[in-house]
Coordinates of N, CA and C in Angstrom, one line a residue:
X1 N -30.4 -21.7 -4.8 CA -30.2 -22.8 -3.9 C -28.7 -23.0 -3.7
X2 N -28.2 -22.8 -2.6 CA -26.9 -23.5 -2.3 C -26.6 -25.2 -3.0
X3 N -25.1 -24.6 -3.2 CA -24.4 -25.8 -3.7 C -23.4 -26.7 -2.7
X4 N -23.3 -27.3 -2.4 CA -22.2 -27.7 -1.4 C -21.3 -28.2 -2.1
X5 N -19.7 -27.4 -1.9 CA -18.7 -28.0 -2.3 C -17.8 -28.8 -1.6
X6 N -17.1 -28.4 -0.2 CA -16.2 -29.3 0.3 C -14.7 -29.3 -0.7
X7 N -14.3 -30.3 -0.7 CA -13.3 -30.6 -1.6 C -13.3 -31.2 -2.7
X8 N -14.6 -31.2 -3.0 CA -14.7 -32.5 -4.2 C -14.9 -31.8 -5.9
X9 N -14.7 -30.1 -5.8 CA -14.9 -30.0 -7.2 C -13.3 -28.5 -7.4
X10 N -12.6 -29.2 -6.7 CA -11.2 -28.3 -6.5 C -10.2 -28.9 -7.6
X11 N -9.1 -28.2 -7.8 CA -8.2 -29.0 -8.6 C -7.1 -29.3 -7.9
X12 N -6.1 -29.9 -8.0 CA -4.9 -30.6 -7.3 C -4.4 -29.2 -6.3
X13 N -4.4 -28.5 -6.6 CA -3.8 -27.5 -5.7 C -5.2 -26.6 -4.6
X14 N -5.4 -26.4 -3.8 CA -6.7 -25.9 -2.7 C -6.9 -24.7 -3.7
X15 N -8.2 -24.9 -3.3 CA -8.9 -23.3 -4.3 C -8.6 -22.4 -3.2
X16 N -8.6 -21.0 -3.6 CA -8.3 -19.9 -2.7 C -9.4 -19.6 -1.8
X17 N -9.0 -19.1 -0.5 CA -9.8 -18.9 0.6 C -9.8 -20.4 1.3
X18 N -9.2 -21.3 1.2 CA -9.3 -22.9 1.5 C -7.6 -22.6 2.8
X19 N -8.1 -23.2 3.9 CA -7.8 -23.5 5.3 C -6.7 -23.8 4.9
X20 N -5.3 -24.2 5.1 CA -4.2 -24.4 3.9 C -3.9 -25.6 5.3
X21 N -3.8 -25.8 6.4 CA -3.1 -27.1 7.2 C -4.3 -27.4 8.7
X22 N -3.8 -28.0 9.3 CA -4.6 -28.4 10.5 C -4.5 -27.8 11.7
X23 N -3.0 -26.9 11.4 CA -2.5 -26.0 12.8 C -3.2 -25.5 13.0
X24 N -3.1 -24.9 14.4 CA -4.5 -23.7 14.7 C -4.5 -22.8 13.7
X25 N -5.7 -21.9 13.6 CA -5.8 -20.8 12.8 C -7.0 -19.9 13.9
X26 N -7.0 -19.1 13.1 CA -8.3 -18.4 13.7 C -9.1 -17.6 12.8
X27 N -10.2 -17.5 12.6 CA -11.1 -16.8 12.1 C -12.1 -15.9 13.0
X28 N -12.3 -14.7 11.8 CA -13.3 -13.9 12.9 C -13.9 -13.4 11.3
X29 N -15.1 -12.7 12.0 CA -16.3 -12.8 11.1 C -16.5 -11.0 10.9
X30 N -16.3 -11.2 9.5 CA -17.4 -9.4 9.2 C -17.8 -8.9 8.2
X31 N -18.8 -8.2 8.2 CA -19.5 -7.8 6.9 C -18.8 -7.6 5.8
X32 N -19.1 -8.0 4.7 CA -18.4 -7.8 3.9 C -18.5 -6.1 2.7
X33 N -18.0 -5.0 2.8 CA -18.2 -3.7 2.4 C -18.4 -3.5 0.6
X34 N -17.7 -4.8 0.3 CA -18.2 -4.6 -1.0 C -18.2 -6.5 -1.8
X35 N -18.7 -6.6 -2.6 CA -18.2 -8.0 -3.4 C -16.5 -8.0 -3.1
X36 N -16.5 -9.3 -2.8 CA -15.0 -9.7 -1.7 C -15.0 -11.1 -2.7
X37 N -14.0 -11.6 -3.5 CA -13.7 -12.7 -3.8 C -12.7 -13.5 -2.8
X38 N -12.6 -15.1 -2.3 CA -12.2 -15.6 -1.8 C -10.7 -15.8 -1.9
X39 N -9.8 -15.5 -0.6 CA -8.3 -15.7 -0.4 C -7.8 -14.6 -1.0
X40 N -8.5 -13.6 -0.7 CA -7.2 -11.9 -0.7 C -7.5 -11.6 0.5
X41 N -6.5 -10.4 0.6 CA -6.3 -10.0 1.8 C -7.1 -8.4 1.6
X42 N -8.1 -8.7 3.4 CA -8.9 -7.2 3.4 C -8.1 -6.1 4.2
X43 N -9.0 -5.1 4.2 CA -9.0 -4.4 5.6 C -10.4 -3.5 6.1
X44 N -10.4 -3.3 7.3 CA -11.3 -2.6 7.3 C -12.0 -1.5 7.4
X45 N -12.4 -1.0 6.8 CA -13.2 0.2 6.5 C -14.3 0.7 6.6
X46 N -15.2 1.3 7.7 CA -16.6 1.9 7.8 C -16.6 0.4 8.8
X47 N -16.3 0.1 9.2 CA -16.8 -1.2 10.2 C -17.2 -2.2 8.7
X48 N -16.5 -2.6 8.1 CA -16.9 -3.7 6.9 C -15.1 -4.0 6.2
X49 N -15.3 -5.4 5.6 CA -14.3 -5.6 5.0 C -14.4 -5.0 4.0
X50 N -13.1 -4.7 3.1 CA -12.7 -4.4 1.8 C -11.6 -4.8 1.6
X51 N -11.3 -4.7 0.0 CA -10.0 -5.0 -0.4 C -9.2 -4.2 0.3
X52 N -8.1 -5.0 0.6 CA -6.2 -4.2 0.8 C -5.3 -3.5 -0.4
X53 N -5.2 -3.0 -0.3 CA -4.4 -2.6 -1.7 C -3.1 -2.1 -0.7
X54 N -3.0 -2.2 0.1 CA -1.6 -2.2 0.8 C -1.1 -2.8 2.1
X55 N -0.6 -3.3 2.5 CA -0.2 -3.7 4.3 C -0.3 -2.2 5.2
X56 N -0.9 -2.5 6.3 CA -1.5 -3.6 6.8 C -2.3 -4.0 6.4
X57 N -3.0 -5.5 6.9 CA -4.2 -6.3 6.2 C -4.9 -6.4 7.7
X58 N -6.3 -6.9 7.5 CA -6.9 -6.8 8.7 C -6.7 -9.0 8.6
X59 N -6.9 -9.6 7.8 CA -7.2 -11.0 7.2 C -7.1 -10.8 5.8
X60 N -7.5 -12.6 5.7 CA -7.4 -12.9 4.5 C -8.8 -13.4 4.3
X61 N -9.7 -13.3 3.2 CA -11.2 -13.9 3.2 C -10.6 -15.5 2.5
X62 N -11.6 -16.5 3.4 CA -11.9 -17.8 3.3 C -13.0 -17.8 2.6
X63 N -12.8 -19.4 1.7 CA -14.4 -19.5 1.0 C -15.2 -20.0 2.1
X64 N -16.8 -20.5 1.2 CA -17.9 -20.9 2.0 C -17.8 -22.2 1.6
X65 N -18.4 -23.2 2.3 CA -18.5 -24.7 2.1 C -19.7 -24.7 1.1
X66 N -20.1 -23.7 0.5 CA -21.7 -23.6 -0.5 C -21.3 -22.8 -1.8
X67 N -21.8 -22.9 -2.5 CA -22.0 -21.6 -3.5 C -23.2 -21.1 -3.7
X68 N -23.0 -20.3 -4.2 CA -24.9 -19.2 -3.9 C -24.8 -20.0 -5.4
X69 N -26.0 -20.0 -6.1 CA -26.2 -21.1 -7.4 C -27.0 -21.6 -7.7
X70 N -27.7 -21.8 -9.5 CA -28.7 -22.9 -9.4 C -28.0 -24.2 -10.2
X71 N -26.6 -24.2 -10.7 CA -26.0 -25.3 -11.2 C -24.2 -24.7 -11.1
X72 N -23.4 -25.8 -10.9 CA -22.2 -25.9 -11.0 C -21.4 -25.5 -11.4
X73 N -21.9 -24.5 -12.4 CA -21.5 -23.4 -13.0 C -20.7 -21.7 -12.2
X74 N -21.9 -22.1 -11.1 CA -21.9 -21.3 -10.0 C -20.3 -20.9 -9.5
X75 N -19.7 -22.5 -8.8 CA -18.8 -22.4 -8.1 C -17.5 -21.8 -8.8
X76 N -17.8 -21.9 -10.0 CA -16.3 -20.5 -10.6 C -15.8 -19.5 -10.1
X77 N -17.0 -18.8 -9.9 CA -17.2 -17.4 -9.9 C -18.0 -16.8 -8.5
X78 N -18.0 -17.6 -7.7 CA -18.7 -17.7 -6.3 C -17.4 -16.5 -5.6
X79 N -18.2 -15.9 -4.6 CA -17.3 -14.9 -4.3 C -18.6 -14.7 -2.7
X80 N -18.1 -13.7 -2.1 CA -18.7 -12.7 -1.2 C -19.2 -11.7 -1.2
X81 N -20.4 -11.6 -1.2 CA -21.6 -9.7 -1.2 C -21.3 -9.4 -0.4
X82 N -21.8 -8.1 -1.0 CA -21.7 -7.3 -0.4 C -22.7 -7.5 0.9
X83 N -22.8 -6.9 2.3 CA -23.4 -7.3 3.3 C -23.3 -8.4 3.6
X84 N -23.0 -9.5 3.3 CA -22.0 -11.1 3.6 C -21.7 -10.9 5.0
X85 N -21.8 -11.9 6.2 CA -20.9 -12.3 7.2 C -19.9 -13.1 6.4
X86 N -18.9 -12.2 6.3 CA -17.4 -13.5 5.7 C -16.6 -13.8 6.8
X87 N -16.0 -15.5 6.4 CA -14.6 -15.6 7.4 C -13.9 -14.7 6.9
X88 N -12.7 -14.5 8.1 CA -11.5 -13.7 7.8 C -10.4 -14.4 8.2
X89 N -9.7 -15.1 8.2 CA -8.7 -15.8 8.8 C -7.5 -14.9 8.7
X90 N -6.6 -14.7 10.5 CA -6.4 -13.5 11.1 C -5.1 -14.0 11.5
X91 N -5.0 -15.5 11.6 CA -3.9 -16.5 11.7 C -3.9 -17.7 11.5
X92 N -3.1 -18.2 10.7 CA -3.0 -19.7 10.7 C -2.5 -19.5 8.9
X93 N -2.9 -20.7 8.3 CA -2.5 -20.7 6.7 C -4.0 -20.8 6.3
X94 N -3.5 -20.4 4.9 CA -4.5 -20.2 4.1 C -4.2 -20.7 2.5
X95 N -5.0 -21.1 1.2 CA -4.6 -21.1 0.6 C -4.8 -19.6 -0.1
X96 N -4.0 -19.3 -1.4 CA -4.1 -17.8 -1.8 C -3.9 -17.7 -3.3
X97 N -4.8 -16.5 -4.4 CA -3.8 -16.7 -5.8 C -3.0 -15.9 -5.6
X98 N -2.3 -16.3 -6.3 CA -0.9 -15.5 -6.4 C -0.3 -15.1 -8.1
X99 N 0.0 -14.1 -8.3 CA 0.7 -13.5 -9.5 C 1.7 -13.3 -9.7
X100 N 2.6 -14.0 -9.3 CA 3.9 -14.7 -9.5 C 4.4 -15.8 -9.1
X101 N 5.7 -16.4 -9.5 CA 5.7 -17.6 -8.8 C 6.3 -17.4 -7.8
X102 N 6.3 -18.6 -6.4 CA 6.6 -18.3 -5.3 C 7.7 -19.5 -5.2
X103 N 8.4 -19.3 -3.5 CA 8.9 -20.5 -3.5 C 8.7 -20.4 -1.6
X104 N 8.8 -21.9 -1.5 CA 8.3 -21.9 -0.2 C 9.4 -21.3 0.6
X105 N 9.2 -20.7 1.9 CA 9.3 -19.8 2.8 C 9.3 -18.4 2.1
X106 N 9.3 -18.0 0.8 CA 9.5 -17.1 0.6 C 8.5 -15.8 1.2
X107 N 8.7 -14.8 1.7 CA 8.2 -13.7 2.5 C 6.8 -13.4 1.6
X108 N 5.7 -13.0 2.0 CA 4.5 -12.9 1.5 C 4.1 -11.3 1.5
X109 N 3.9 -10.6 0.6 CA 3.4 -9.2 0.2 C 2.2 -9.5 -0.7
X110 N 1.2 -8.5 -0.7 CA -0.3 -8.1 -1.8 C 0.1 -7.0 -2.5
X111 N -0.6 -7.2 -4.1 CA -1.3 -6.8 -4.6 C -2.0 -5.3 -4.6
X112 N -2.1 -4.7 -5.3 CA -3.1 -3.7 -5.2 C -4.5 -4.5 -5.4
X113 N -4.8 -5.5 -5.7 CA -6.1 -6.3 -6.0 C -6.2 -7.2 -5.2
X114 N -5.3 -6.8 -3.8 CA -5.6 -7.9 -2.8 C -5.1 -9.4 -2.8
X115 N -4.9 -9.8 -3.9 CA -3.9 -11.0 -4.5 C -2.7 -10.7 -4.1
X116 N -2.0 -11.6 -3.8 CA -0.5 -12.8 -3.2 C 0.6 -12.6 -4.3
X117 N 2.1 -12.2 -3.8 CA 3.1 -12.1 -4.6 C 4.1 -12.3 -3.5
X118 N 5.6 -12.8 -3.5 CA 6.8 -12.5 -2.9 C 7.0 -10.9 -2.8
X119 N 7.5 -10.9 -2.3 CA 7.9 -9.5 -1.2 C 9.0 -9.5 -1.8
X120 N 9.2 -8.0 -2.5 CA 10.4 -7.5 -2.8 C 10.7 -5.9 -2.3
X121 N 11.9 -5.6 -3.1 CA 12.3 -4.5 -2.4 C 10.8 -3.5 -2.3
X122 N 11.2 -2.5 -1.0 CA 9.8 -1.8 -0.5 C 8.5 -2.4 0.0
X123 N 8.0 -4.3 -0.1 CA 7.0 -4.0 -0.1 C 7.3 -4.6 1.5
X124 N 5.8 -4.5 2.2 CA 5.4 -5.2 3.3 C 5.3 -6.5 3.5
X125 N 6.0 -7.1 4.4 CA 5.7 -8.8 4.4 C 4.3 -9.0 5.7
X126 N 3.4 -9.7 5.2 CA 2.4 -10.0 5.9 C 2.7 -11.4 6.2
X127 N 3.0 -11.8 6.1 CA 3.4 -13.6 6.2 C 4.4 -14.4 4.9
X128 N 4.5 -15.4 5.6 CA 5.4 -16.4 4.3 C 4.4 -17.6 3.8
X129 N 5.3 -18.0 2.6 CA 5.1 -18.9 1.4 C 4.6 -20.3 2.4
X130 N 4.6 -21.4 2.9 CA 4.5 -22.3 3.1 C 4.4 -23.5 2.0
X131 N 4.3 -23.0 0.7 CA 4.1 -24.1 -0.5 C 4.6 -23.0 -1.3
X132 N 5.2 -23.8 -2.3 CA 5.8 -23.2 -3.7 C 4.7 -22.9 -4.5
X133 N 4.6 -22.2 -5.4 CA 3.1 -22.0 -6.6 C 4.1 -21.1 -8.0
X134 N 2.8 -21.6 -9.2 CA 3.4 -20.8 -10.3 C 2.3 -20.2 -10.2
X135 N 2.7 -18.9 -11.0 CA 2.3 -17.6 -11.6 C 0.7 -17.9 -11.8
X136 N -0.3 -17.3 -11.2 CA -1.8 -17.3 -12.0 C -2.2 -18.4 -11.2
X137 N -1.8 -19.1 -10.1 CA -2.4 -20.3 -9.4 C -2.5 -19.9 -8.0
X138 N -2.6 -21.0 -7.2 CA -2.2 -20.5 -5.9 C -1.7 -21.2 -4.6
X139 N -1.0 -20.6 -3.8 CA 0.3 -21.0 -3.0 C -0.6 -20.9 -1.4
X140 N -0.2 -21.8 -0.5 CA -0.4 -21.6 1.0 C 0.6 -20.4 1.5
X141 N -0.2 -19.4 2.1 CA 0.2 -18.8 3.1 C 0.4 -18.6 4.3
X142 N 1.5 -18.3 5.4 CA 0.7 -18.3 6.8 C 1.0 -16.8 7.7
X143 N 0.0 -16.8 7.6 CA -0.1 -14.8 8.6 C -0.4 -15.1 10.0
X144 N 0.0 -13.9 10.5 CA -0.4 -14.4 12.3 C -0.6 -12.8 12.1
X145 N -2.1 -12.5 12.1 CA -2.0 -10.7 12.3 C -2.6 -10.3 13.2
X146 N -2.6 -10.9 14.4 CA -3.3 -10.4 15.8 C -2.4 -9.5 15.9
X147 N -2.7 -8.2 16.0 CA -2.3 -6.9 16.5 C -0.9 -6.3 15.6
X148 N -1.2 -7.0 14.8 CA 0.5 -7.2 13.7 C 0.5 -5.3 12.8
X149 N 1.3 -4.4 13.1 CA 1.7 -3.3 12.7 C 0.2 -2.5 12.8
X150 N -0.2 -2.0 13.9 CA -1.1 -0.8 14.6 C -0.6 -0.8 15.6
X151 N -1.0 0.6 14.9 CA -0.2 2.2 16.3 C -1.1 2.4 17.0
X152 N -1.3 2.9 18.0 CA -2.6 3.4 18.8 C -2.5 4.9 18.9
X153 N -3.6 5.2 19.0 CA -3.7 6.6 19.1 C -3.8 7.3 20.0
X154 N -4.0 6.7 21.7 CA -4.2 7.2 22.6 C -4.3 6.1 23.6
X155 N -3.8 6.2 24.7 CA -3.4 5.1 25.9 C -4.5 4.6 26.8
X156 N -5.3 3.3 26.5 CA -6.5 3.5 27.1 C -6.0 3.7 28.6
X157 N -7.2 3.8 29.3 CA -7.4 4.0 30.4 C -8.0 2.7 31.5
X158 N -7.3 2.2 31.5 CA -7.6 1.1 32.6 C -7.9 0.6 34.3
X159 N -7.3 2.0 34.4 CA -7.4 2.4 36.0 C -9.0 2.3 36.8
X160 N -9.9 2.4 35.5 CA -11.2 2.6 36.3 C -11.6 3.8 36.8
X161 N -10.1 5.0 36.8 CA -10.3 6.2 37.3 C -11.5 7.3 36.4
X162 N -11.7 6.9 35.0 CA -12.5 7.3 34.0 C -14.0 7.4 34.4
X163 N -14.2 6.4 35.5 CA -15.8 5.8 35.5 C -16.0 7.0 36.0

């Protein structure tokens, strides 16, 4: 039986995969390729999300307003299956964990486990800090990855001359 959570069983800081401000954002929806925990960053693979273990990122997974569950227990450990329609939030803020501490505006890199760190030498910035966080908690992020670092491979054809 679904649980409905909302905001009411979160702690002072947004649980991860949580909407981080009111600005626009955007989400877009896709299968999920394997168990996807909420607020890391995917990409995609076989036509399904999976974890990023590097930049580029396709999104970031958002939680559900439910938990799959038959008591409260549930919502700890609530995540995304495999075959799941998940959000993916593609722009706007998000909340995220993070494994170190951050400070706001600070430049935003992942994880090999898809989890949130400051960007240091070598890594890729997908977005910035928007809120400070300590180590093992988690910080707002904001990404804008419409079309953000892909190459194309070949120049579509628009002419119509194809048909």
């Amino acid at each position: 039986m679904p649980l409905p959570i909302g905001y009411m069983y979160q702690e002072k800081a947004l649980g991860a995969g949580t909407v981080g401000t009111v600005q626009h954002y955007n989400i877009e929806h896709v299968p999920a390729g394997t168990d996807v925990n909420y607020g890391v960053a995917i990409k995609i693979q076989d036509e399904a999300g999976v974890v990023a273990d590097k930049a580029p990122i396709f999104g970031i997974t958002t939680k559900r307003g439910y938990a799959m569950g038959d008591d409260y227990s549930a919502i700890k450990d609530d995540h995304w299956y495999k075959g799941e329609d998940m959000g993916v939030l593609t722009e706007g803020a998000i909340s995220v964990p993070i494994t170190a501490d951050v400070n706001r505006l600070d430049l935003a890199a992942i994880n090999a486990d898809g989890t949130f760190k400051p960007a240091g030498a070598g890594d890729t910035a997908v977005g910035h800090f928007l809120t400070a966080g300590d180590k093992d908690s988690t910080a707002i992020v904001y990404v804008n990855l419409t079309s953000v670092n892909t190459t194309a491979t070949a120049t579509p054809d628009v002419s119509g001359a194809g048909k």
